[in-house]
Tab-separated table of C-alpha atoms in Angstrom:
chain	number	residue	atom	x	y	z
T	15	UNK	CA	1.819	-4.299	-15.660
T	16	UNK	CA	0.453	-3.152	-19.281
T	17	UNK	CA	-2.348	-0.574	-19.426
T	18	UNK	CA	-4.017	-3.819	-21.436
T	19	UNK	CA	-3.133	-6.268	-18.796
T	20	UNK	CA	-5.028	-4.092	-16.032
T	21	UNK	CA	-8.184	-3.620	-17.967
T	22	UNK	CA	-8.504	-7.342	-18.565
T	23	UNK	CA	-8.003	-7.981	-15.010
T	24	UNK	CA	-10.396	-5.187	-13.939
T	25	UNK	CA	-13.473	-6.659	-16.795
T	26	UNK	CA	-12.386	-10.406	-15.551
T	27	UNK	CA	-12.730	-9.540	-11.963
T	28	UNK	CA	-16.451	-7.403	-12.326
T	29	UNK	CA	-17.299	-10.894	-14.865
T	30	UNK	CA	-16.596	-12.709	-11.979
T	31	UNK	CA	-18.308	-10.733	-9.747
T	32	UNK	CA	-21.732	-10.962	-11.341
T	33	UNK	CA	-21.221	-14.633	-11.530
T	34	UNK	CA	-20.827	-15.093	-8.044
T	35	UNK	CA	-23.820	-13.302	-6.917
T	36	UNK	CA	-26.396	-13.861	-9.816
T	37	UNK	CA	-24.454	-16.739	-12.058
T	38	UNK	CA	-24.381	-14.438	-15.233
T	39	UNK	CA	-24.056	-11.395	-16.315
T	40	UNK	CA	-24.764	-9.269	-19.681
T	41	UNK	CA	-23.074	-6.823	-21.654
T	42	UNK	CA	-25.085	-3.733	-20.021
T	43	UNK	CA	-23.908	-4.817	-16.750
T	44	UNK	CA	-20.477	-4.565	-17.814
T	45	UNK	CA	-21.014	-1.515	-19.698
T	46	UNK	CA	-22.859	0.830	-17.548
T	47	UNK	CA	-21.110	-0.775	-14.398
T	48	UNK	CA	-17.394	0.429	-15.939
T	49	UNK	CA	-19.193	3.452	-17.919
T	50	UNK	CA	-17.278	2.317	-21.658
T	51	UNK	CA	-19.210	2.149	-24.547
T	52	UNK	CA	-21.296	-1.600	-25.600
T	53	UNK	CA	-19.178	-2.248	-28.363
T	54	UNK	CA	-16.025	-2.258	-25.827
T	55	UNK	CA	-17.996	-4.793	-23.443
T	56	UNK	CA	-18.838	-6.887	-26.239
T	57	UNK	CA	-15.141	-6.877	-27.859
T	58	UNK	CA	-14.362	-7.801	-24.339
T	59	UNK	CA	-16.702	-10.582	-23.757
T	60	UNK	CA	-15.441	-12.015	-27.055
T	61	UNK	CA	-11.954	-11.996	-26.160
T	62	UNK	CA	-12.476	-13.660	-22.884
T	63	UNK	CA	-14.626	-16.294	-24.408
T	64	UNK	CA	-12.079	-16.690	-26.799
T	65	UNK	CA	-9.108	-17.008	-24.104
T	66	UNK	CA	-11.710	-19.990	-22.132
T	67	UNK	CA	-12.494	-17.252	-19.451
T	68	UNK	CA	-15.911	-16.911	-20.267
T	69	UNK	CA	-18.832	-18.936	-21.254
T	70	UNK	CA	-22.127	-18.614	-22.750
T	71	UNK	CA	-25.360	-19.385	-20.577
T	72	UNK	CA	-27.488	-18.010	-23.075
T	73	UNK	CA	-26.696	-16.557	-26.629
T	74	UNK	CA	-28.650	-13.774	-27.557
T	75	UNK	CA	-31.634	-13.622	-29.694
T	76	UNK	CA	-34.259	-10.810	-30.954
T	77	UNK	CA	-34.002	-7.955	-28.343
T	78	UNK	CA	-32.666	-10.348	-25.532
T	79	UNK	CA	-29.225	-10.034	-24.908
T	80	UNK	CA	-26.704	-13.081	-24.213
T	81	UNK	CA	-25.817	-14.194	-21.085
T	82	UNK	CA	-22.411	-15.393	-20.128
T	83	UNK	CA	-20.255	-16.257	-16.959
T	84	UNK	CA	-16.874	-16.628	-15.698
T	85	UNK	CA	-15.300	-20.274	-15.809
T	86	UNK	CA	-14.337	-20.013	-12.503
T	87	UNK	CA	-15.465	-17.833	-9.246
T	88	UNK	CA	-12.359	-19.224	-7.599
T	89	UNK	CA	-10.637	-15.358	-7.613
T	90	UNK	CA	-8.017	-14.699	-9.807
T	91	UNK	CA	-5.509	-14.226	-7.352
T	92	UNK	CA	-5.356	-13.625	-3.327
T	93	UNK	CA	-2.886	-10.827	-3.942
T	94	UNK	CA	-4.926	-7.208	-4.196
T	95	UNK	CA	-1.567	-5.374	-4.212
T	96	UNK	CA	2.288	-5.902	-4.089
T	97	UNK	CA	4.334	-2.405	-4.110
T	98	UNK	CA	7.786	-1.712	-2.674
T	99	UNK	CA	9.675	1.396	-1.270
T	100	UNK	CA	13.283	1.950	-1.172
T	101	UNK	CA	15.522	4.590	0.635
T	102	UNK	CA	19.158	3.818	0.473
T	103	UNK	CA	20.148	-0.098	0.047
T	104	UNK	CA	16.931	-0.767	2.258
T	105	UNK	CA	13.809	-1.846	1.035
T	106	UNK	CA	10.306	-2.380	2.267
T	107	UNK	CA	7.858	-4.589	0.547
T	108	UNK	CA	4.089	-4.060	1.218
T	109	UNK	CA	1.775	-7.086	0.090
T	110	UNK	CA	-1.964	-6.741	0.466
T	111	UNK	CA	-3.928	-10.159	0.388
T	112	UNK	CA	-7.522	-10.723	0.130
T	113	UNK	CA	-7.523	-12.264	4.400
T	114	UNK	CA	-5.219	-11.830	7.184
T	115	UNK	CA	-4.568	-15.995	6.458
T	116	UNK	CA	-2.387	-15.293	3.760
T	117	UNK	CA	-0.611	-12.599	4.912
T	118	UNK	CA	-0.402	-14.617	8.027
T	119	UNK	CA	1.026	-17.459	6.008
T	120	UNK	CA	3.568	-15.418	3.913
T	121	UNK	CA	4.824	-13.866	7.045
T	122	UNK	CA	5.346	-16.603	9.234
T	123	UNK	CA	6.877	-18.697	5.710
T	124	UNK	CA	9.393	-15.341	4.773
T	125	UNK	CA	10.094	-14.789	8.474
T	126	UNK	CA	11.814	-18.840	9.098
T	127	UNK	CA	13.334	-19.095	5.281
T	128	UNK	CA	15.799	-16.337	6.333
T	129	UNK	CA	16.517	-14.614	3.208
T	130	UNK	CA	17.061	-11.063	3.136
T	131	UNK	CA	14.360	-9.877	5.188
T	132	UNK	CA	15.104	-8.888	7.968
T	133	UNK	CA	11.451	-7.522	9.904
T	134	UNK	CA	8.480	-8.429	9.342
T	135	UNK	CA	4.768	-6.125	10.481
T	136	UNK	CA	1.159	-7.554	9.949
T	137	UNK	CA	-1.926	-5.367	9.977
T	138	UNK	CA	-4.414	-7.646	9.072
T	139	UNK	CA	-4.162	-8.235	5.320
T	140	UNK	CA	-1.359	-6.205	4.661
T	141	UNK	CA	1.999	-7.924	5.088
T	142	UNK	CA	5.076	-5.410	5.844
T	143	UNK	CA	8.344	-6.488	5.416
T	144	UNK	CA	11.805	-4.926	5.444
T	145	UNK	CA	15.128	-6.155	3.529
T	146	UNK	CA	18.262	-5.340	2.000
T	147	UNK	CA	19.024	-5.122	-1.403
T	148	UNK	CA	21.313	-8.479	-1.736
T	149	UNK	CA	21.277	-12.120	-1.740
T	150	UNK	CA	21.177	-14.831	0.758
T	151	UNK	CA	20.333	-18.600	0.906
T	152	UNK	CA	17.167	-20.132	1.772
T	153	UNK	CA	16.661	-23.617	3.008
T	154	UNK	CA	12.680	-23.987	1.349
T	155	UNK	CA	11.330	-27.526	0.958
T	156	UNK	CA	8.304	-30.049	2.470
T	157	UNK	CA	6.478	-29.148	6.494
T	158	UNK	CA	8.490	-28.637	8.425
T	159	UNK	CA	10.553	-26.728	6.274
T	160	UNK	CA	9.520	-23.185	5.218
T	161	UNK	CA	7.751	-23.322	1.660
T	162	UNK	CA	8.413	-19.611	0.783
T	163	UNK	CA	11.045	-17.139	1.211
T	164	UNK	CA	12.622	-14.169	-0.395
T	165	UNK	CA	16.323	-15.427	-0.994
T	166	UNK	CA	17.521	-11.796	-3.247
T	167	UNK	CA	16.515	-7.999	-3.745
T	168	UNK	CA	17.916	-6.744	-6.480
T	169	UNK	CA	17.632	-2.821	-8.229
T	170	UNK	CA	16.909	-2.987	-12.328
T	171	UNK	CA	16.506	0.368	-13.584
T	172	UNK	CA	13.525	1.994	-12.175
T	173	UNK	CA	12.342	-0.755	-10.796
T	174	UNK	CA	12.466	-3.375	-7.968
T	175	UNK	CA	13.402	-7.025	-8.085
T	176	UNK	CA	12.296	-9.904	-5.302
T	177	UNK	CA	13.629	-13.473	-6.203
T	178	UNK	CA	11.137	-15.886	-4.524
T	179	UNK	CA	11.421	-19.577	-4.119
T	180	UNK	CA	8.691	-21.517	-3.320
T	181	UNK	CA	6.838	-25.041	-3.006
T	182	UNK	CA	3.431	-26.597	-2.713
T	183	UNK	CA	0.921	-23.944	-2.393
T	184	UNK	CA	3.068	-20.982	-2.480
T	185	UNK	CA	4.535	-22.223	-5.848
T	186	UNK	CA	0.886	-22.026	-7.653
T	187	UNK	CA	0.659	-18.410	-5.877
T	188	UNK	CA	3.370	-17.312	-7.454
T	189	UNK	CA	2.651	-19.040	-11.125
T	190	UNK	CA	-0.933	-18.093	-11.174
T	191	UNK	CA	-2.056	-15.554	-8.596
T	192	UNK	CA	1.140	-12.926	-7.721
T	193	UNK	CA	0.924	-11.999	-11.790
T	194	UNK	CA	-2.213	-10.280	-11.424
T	195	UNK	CA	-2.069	-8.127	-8.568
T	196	UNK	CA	-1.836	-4.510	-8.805
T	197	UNK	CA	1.579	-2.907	-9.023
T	198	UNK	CA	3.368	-6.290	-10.247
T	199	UNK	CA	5.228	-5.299	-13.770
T	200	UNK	CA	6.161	-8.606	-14.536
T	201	UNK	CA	6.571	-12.433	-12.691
T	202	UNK	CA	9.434	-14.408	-14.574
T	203	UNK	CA	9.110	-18.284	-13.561
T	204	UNK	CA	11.709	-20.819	-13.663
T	205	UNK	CA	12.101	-24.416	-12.118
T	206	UNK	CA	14.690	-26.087	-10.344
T	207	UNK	CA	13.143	-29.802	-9.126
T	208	UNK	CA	10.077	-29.378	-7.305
T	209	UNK	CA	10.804	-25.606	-6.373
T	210	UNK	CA	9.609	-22.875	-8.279
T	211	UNK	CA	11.457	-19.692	-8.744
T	212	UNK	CA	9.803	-16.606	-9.284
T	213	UNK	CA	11.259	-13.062	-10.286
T	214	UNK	CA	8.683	-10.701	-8.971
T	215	UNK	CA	9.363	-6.916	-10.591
T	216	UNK	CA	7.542	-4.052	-8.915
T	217	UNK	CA	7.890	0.103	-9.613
T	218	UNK	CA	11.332	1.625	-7.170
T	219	UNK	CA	8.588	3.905	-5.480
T	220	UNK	CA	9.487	7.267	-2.699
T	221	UNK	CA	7.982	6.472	0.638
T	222	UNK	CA	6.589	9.413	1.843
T	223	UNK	CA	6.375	10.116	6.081
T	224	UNK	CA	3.727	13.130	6.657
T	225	UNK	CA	3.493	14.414	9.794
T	226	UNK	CA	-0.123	16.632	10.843
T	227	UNK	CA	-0.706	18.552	13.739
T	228	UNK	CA	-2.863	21.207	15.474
T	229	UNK	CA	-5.714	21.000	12.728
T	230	UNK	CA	-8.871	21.272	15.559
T	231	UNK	CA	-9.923	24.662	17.018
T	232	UNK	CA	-12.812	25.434	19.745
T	233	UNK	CA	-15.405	24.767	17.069
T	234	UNK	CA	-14.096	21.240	16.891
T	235	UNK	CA	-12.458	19.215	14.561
T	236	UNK	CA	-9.781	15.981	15.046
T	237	UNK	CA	-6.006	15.615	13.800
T	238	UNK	CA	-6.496	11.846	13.321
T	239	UNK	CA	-9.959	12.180	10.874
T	240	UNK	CA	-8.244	14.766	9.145
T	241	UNK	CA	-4.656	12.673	8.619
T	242	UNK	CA	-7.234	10.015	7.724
T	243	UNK	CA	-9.060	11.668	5.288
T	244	UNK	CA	-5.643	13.002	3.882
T	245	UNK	CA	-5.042	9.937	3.169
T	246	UNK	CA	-8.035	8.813	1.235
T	247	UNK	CA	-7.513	11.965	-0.623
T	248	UNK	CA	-3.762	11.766	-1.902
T	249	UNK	CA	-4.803	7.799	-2.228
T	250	UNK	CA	-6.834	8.837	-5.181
T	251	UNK	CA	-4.073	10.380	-7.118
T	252	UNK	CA	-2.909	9.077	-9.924
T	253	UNK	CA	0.822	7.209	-9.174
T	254	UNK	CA	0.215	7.321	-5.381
T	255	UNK	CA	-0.796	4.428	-3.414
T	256	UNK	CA	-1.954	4.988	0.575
T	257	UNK	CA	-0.141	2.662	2.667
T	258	UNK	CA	-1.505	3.648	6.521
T	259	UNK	CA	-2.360	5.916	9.060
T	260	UNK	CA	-0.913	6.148	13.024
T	261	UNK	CA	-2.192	7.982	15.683
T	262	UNK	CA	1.145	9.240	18.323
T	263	UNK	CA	0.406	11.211	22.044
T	264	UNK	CA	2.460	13.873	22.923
T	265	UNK	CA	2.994	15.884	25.940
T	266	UNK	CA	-0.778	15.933	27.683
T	267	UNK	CA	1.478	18.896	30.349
T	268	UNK	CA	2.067	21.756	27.415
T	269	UNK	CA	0.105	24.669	28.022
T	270	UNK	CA	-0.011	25.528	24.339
T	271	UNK	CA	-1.673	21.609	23.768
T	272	UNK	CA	-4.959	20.895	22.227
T	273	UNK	CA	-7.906	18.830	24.019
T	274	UNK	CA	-5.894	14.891	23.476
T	275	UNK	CA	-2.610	16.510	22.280
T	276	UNK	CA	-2.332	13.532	19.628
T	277	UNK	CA	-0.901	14.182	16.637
T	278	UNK	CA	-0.999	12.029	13.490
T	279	UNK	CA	1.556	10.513	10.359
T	280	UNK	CA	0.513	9.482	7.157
T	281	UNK	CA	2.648	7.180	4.482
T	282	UNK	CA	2.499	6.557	1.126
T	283	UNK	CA	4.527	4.643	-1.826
T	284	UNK	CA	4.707	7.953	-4.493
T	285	UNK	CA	5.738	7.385	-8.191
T	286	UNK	CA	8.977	9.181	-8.827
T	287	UNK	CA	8.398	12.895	-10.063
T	288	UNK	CA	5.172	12.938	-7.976
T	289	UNK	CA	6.606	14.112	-4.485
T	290	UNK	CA	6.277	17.859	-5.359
T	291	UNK	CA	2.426	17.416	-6.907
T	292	UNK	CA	1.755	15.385	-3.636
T	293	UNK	CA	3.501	18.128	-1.045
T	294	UNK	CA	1.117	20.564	-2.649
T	295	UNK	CA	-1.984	19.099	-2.740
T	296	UNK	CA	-1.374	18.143	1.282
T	297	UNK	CA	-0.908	21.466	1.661
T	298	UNK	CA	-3.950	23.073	0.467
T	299	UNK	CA	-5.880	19.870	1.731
T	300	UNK	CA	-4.924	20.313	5.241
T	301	UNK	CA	-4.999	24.754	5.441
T	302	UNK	CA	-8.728	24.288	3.438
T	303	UNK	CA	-9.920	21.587	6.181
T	304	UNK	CA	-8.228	22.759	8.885
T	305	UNK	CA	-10.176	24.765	11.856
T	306	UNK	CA	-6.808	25.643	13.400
T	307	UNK	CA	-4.850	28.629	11.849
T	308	UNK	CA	-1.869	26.597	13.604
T	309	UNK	CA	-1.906	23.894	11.368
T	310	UNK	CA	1.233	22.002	10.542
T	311	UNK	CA	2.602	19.740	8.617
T	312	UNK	CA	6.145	17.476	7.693
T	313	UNK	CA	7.187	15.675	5.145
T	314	UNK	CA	10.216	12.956	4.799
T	315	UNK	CA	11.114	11.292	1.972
T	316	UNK	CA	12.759	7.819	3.464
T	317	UNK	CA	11.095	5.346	6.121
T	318	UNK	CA	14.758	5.181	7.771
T	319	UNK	CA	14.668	7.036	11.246
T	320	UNK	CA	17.677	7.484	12.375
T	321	UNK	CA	18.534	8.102	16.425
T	322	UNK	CA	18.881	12.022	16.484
T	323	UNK	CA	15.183	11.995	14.853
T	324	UNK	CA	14.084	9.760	16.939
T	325	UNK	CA	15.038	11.538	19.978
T	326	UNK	CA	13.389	14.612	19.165
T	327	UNK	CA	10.358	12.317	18.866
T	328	UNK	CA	11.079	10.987	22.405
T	329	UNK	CA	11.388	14.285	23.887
T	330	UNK	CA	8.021	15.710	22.370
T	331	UNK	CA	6.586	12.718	24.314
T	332	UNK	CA	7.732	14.217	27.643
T	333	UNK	CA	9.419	17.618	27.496
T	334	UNK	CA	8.695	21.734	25.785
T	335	UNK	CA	9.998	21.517	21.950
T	336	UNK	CA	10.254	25.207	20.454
T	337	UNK	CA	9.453	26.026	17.083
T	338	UNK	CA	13.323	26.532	16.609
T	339	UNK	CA	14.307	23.201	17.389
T	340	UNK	CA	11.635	21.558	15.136
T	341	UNK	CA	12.752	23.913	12.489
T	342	UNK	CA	16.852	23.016	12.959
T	343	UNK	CA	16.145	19.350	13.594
T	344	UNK	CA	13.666	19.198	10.177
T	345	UNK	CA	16.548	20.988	7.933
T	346	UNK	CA	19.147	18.676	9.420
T	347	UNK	CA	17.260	15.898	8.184
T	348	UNK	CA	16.361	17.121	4.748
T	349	UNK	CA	12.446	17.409	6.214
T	350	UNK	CA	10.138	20.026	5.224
T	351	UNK	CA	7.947	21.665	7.383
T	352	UNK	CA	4.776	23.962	6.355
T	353	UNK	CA	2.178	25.883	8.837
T	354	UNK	CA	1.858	27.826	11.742
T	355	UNK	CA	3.309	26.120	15.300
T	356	UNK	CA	1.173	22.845	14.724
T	357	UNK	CA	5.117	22.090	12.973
T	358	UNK	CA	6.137	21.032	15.920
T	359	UNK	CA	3.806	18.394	16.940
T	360	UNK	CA	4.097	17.211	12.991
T	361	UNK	CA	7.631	16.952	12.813
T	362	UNK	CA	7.127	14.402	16.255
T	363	UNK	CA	4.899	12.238	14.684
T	364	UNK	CA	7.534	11.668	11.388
T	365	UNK	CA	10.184	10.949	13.827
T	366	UNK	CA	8.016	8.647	15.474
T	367	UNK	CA	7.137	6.695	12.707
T	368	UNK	CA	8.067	2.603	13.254
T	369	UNK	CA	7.391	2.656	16.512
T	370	UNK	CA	4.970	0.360	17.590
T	371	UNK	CA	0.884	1.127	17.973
T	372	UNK	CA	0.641	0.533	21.697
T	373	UNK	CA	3.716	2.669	22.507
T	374	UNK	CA	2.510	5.409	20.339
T	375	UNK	CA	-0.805	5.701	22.461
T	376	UNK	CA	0.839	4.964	25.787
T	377	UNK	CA	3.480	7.421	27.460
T	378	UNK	CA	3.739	5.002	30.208
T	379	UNK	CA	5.639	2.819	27.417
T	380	UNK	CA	9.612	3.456	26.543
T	381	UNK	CA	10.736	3.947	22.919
T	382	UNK	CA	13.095	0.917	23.173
């Protein structure tokens, strides 16, 4: 999306905002709650009055400033975010909604069309799915049919391309609402009958795996708050967009183990060029916060795990892993590793990535 199209949204949605909890707003608000200059308020207040966005609930006089409200408090769109990741000819779409309902709805709706997905994950609003780049047919029409489905994934040029069919409510979603959400480039609509067709184009994005162990000491400290503060932090970089945090046990038995012997990955969707700007910063983030001098970390580029990773993962669960091992098992599979032993409990968490929440935190539970 244009640098012009995401300021709009972001004055439209604080315009809204102030409607919805006072019924106005002024041009100070807007102002001092964005920190811009008056005169770029007001230009924006007249362009959105202009567009039918706005109205006036009081024009200004003497010292007393106007006050104006959005049309509508009905939100722009229930799509916060839409992003994707690729490695190889696989693809993973991430779509954060404003409620658990819609991802709920898009989920269940993508998973019986078919299409090219082929997995779908739900973690409360954020809808997770995984596909191929290709085609496929969809069968989308009236209950009980499925109204919404992802039918092709297509690569053009740096970016990523979802072909969506719809009908009913998922058709005005994707003419009104999936346009505005951040990290959509572009939404080209066409119409076939009563379906609508929707080309939605998103940035080709590097998923990043990050593995952190061994960052507490006697003084205290915990791996997960610091993965999860990691996150917050590289979230606030410029091109990089956070997409979770997982917590993964290891061997409790070890002597060289820490009080819970958890360890903790990290992923993010990282704008081309990025990965080295992101690697460092992690670094100095995790060595400046860490009270262990045995701090570790690993990074992947790729969500794919494939079975030899995953194994090593499996075994850290049970069995002794040397630094060695982590160290021939990370260059094998093009992983970097960076710290003192805590490598070895990082480099588990990466290959454990995928695997669900409850087997993570439960030995008991076999990595099917």
């Amino acid at each position: 999306m244009s640098r012009v199209l995401e300021r709009r949204r972001q004055f439209l949605n604080l315009m809204r905002q102030y409607t919805l909890e006072r019924g106005y707003f002024q041009i100070t608000d807007i102002a001092e709650a964005l920190q811009v200059p008056r005169s770029t308020a007001q230009d924006w207040v007249k362009r959105l009055i202009e567009e039918g966005c706005l109205i006036v609930r009081e024009s200004p006089h003497g010292r007393h400033g106007g006050h104006y409200a959005a049309v509508s408090a009905v939100p722009a769109s229930t799509c916060r975010r839409i992003f994707t990741t690729t490695d190889g000819d696989e693809v993973e779409i991430f779509h954060e909604c404003i409620s658990g309902a819609c991802a709920a709805f898009c989920g269940f709706h993508h998973a019986q069309s078919g299409g090219v997905i082929t997995a779908i994950e739900r973690d409360g609003p954020l809808l997770r799915e995984h596909g191929r780049i290709g085609e496929a047919t969809l069968g989308i029409g009236l209950y009980p049919a499925p109204a919404v489905g992802v039918g092709a994934i297509r690569r053009d040029g740096a970016n990523i391309l979802q072909e969506i069919t719809s009908i009913g409510g998922p058709a005005y979603s994707l003419t009104e609402m999936i346009g505005h959400a951040e990290g959509v480039c572009e939404v080209r609509i066409r119409r076939e009958g009563s379906l609508v067709l929707g080309e939605v184009i998103t940035r080709d994005l590097i998923h990043l795996i990050i593995g952190v162990d061994d960052t507490d000491g006697p003084e205290g400290g915990a791996t997960f708050a610091l993965a999860a503060a990691l996150l917050q932090h590289l979230g606030g970089v410029a091109g990089v967009i956070p997409i979770g945090h997982r917590v993964a046990m290891l061997n409790p038995n070890i002597e060289q183990r820490t009080v819970g012997n958890a360890c903790s990955y990290i992923e993010l969707a990282v704008e081309p060029g990025l990965v080295a700007e992101v690697t460092d910063r992690c670094r100095k983030f995790v060595g400046d916060e860490s009270r262990s001098p045995e701090w570790g970390i690993a990074v992947k580029e790729g969500f794919r795990i494939d079975p030899a990773l995953r194994a090593y993962g499996e075994h850290a669960r049970t069995g002794y892993l040397s630094r060695s091992v982590a160290e021939e098992t990370a260059a094998a599979h093009a992983i970097s590793l960076y710290g003192g032993d805590g490598v070895i409990g990082a480099l588990a968490a990466v290959a454990l990535a995928g695997v669900p929440t409850e087997t993570l935190l439960d030995l008991r539970i076999p990595i099917c």
